[in-house]
Amino acid sequence: MTTTTPPTTAAQQFALRRHSPLQRVQHLLHAHPAISPFLVLVISFVVFSTLNPRFASPNSLSLVLQQVAVIGALAVGQTLIILTAGIDLSVGAIAILAMMLAAKLAEGQGLPGALAIVLAIAVGAAAGALNGALVTRLKLPPFIVTLGTLSVFTAIGLLYSEGQSVQATDLPAVLSWTGESFPVGRFRITVGVVAVVLLYLALGFALAKTAWGRHVYAVGDDKEAARLAGIRVDRVLLSVYVVAGAIYGITAWILIGRAGAASPNAITDANLESITAVVIGGTSLFGGRGAVLGTLLGALIVGFFRSGLSLAGVDDQYRVLAVGLLVILAVAVDQWIRKVRS
């Protein structure tokens, strides 16, 4: 996670004191990207709880957590890509492809559940490696690459599955285990939610505490400067796409548990929703600034808005409109924050 180094010289301290309150807020948000989505999350919770007290009930909040698990997992990988100033439009297609290959082999060929999970992760990593290779070797823009592979992976998934779903009852129990719920106090959460939390903790640690994480931020901030500093930019980018792909493979497992089936037509809006969670979470679309904590908050904000507006009796189209306005606002705030001057 990137932080802004505090002023060390008397001149820098004097310059900071001369900043207006608005400029100080700008510096604060630049140094801590998760602050703004946290405030939005708190405000939305208060507003929706006021509009309908049922929103704050343990049952309602438990359902929100379960609903955002899949998009939250995909958004972890999307965060990695966007931190390097890229974007991945194939996240949902990769997850569906990995899910259908694993499910079909487990159902038709008797593949053990544990091996099916490993296969899903391997397929995701391989798909990510293809995206990464096209970006790093052919120097194609990530947007174009993943727009193309979105169609490729979607077609492969549909052709292999013949457009047919596989019910969880026809699969080894471990494949639907992520859908099992258990009580935590007055709440009920699923194994899939726990898996998503572990993903966030692992990637958050890797980005904040390892050399690889620092290199990811450096490449996203300025590729040429990172190259001059001795960072192997292409290797870092390739590793980011591979790790993201593996995360999409894990998401396939979570999705089977959540949906109770492996369907080639699931999560049709996953690409945009994962990007929405990352952007609302404060990660800059221009790379080099952001954190997975913000992405988690962004996913929860989307879930809060959908659940809260639904309980308030708002038409579904207005809920879509509200999320769209949030994205525009988040990008506008990001543009303003990027103008910070130390």
mmCIF file with all atom_site columns, C-alpha atoms in Angstrom, residues 57-74 176-184 186-197 251 253-260 267 273 296 299-300 302-304 306-307:
data_model
loop_
_atom_site.group_PDB
_atom_site.id
_atom_site.type_symbol
_atom_site.label_atom_id
_atom_site.label_alt_id
_atom_site.label_comp_id
_atom_site.label_asym_id
_atom_site.label_entity_id
_atom_site.label_seq_id
_atom_site.pdbx_PDB_ins_code
_atom_site.Cartn_x
_atom_site.Cartn_y
_atom_site.Cartn_z
_atom_site.occupancy
_atom_site.B_iso_or_equiv
_atom_site.pdbx_formal_charge
_atom_site.auth_seq_id
_atom_site.auth_comp_id
_atom_site.auth_asym_id
_atom_site.auth_atom_id
_atom_site.pdbx_PDB_model_num
ATOM 1  C CA . SER A 1 57  ? -30.722 -6.486  10.708  1.00 0.00 ? 57  SER A CA 1
ATOM 2  C CA . PRO A 1 58  ? -28.223 -9.371  10.935  1.00 0.00 ? 58  PRO A CA 1
ATOM 3  C CA . ASN A 1 59  ? -30.162 -11.334 8.297   1.00 0.00 ? 59  ASN A CA 1
ATOM 4  C CA . SER A 1 60  ? -30.035 -8.474  5.796   1.00 0.00 ? 60  SER A CA 1
ATOM 5  C CA . LEU A 1 61  ? -26.343 -7.740  6.354   1.00 0.00 ? 61  LEU A CA 1
ATOM 6  C CA . SER A 1 62  ? -25.504 -11.451 6.161   1.00 0.00 ? 62  SER A CA 1
ATOM 7  C CA . LEU A 1 63  ? -27.246 -11.624 2.793   1.00 0.00 ? 63  LEU A CA 1
ATOM 8  C CA . VAL A 1 64  ? -25.294 -8.598  1.526   1.00 0.00 ? 64  VAL A CA 1
ATOM 9  C CA . LEU A 1 65  ? -22.003 -10.285 2.476   1.00 0.00 ? 65  LEU A CA 1
ATOM 10 C CA . GLN A 1 66  ? -23.002 -13.471 0.655   1.00 0.00 ? 66  GLN A CA 1
ATOM 11 C CA . GLN A 1 67  ? -24.124 -11.538 -2.417  1.00 0.00 ? 67  GLN A CA 1
ATOM 12 C CA . VAL A 1 68  ? -20.896 -9.561  -2.796  1.00 0.00 ? 68  VAL A CA 1
ATOM 13 C CA . ALA A 1 69  ? -18.604 -12.567 -2.235  1.00 0.00 ? 69  ALA A CA 1
ATOM 14 C CA . VAL A 1 70  ? -18.209 -13.472 -5.920  1.00 0.00 ? 70  VAL A CA 1
ATOM 15 C CA . ILE A 1 71  ? -17.751 -9.915  -7.195  1.00 0.00 ? 71  ILE A CA 1
ATOM 16 C CA . GLY A 1 72  ? -15.516 -9.162  -4.223  1.00 0.00 ? 72  GLY A CA 1
ATOM 17 C CA . ALA A 1 73  ? -13.271 -12.093 -5.156  1.00 0.00 ? 73  ALA A CA 1
ATOM 18 C CA . LEU A 1 74  ? -13.082 -11.077 -8.817  1.00 0.00 ? 74  LEU A CA 1
ATOM 19 C CA . SER A 1 176 ? -20.254 -26.703 -3.344  1.00 0.00 ? 176 SER A CA 1
ATOM 20 C CA . TRP A 1 177 ? -18.694 -26.467 0.120   1.00 0.00 ? 177 TRP A CA 1
ATOM 21 C CA . THR A 1 178 ? -18.143 -22.716 -0.303  1.00 0.00 ? 178 THR A CA 1
ATOM 22 C CA . GLY A 1 179 ? -21.921 -22.295 -0.183  1.00 0.00 ? 179 GLY A CA 1
ATOM 23 C CA . GLU A 1 180 ? -22.213 -23.835 3.297   1.00 0.00 ? 180 GLU A CA 1
ATOM 24 C CA . SER A 1 181 ? -23.167 -21.287 5.952   1.00 0.00 ? 181 SER A CA 1
ATOM 25 C CA . PHE A 1 182 ? -22.496 -21.159 9.675   1.00 0.00 ? 182 PHE A CA 1
ATOM 26 C CA . PRO A 1 183 ? -23.418 -18.751 12.483  1.00 0.00 ? 183 PRO A CA 1
ATOM 27 C CA . VAL A 1 184 ? -21.100 -16.009 13.728  1.00 0.00 ? 184 VAL A CA 1
ATOM 28 C CA . ARG A 1 186 ? -26.259 -13.233 15.121  1.00 0.00 ? 186 ARG A CA 1
ATOM 29 C CA . PHE A 1 187 ? -24.920 -13.357 11.573  1.00 0.00 ? 187 PHE A CA 1
ATOM 30 C CA . ARG A 1 188 ? -24.669 -16.239 9.108   1.00 0.00 ? 188 ARG A CA 1
ATOM 31 C CA . ILE A 1 189 ? -21.762 -16.282 6.712   1.00 0.00 ? 189 ILE A CA 1
ATOM 32 C CA . THR A 1 190 ? -20.670 -18.818 4.138   1.00 0.00 ? 190 THR A CA 1
ATOM 33 C CA . VAL A 1 191 ? -17.365 -20.561 3.610   1.00 0.00 ? 191 VAL A CA 1
ATOM 34 C CA . GLY A 1 192 ? -17.114 -18.553 0.393   1.00 0.00 ? 192 GLY A CA 1
ATOM 35 C CA . VAL A 1 193 ? -17.182 -15.291 2.363   1.00 0.00 ? 193 VAL A CA 1
ATOM 36 C CA . VAL A 1 194 ? -14.352 -16.589 4.554   1.00 0.00 ? 194 VAL A CA 1
ATOM 37 C CA . ALA A 1 195 ? -12.381 -17.553 1.438   1.00 0.00 ? 195 ALA A CA 1
ATOM 38 C CA . VAL A 1 196 ? -12.805 -14.030 0.048   1.00 0.00 ? 196 VAL A CA 1
ATOM 39 C CA . VAL A 1 197 ? -11.592 -12.483 3.303   1.00 0.00 ? 197 VAL A CA 1
ATOM 40 C CA . THR A 1 251 ? -13.676 -17.410 -7.636  1.00 0.00 ? 251 THR A CA 1
ATOM 41 C CA . TRP A 1 253 ? -15.127 -22.463 -6.805  1.00 0.00 ? 253 TRP A CA 1
ATOM 42 C CA . ILE A 1 254 ? -16.814 -19.771 -4.713  1.00 0.00 ? 254 ILE A CA 1
ATOM 43 C CA . LEU A 1 255 ? -19.365 -19.217 -7.485  1.00 0.00 ? 255 LEU A CA 1
ATOM 44 C CA . ILE A 1 256 ? -20.428 -22.871 -7.587  1.00 0.00 ? 256 ILE A CA 1
ATOM 45 C CA . GLY A 1 257 ? -21.182 -22.743 -3.877  1.00 0.00 ? 257 GLY A CA 1
ATOM 46 C CA . ARG A 1 258 ? -23.010 -19.432 -4.139  1.00 0.00 ? 258 ARG A CA 1
ATOM 47 C CA . ALA A 1 259 ? -25.139 -20.348 -7.188  1.00 0.00 ? 259 ALA A CA 1
ATOM 48 C CA . GLY A 1 260 ? -25.677 -24.009 -6.351  1.00 0.00 ? 260 GLY A CA 1
ATOM 49 C CA . ILE A 1 267 ? -22.265 -13.475 -13.576 1.00 0.00 ? 267 ILE A CA 1
ATOM 50 C CA . GLU A 1 273 ? -19.100 -4.893  -11.453 1.00 0.00 ? 273 GLU A CA 1
ATOM 51 C CA . LEU A 1 296 ? -13.396 -4.613  -0.312  1.00 0.00 ? 296 LEU A CA 1
ATOM 52 C CA . ALA A 1 299 ? -17.719 -4.123  -3.168  1.00 0.00 ? 299 ALA A CA 1
ATOM 53 C CA . LEU A 1 300 ? -19.627 -3.635  0.085   1.00 0.00 ? 300 LEU A CA 1
ATOM 54 C CA . VAL A 1 302 ? -22.263 -1.673  -4.214  1.00 0.00 ? 302 VAL A CA 1
ATOM 55 C CA . GLY A 1 303 ? -23.951 -4.360  -2.125  1.00 0.00 ? 303 GLY A CA 1
ATOM 56 C CA . PHE A 1 304 ? -25.270 -1.786  0.343   1.00 0.00 ? 304 PHE A CA 1
ATOM 57 C CA . ARG A 1 306 ? -28.491 -2.542  -4.098  1.00 0.00 ? 306 ARG A CA 1
ATOM 58 C CA . SER A 1 307 ? -29.897 -3.972  -0.884  1.00 0.00 ? 307 SER A CA 1
#
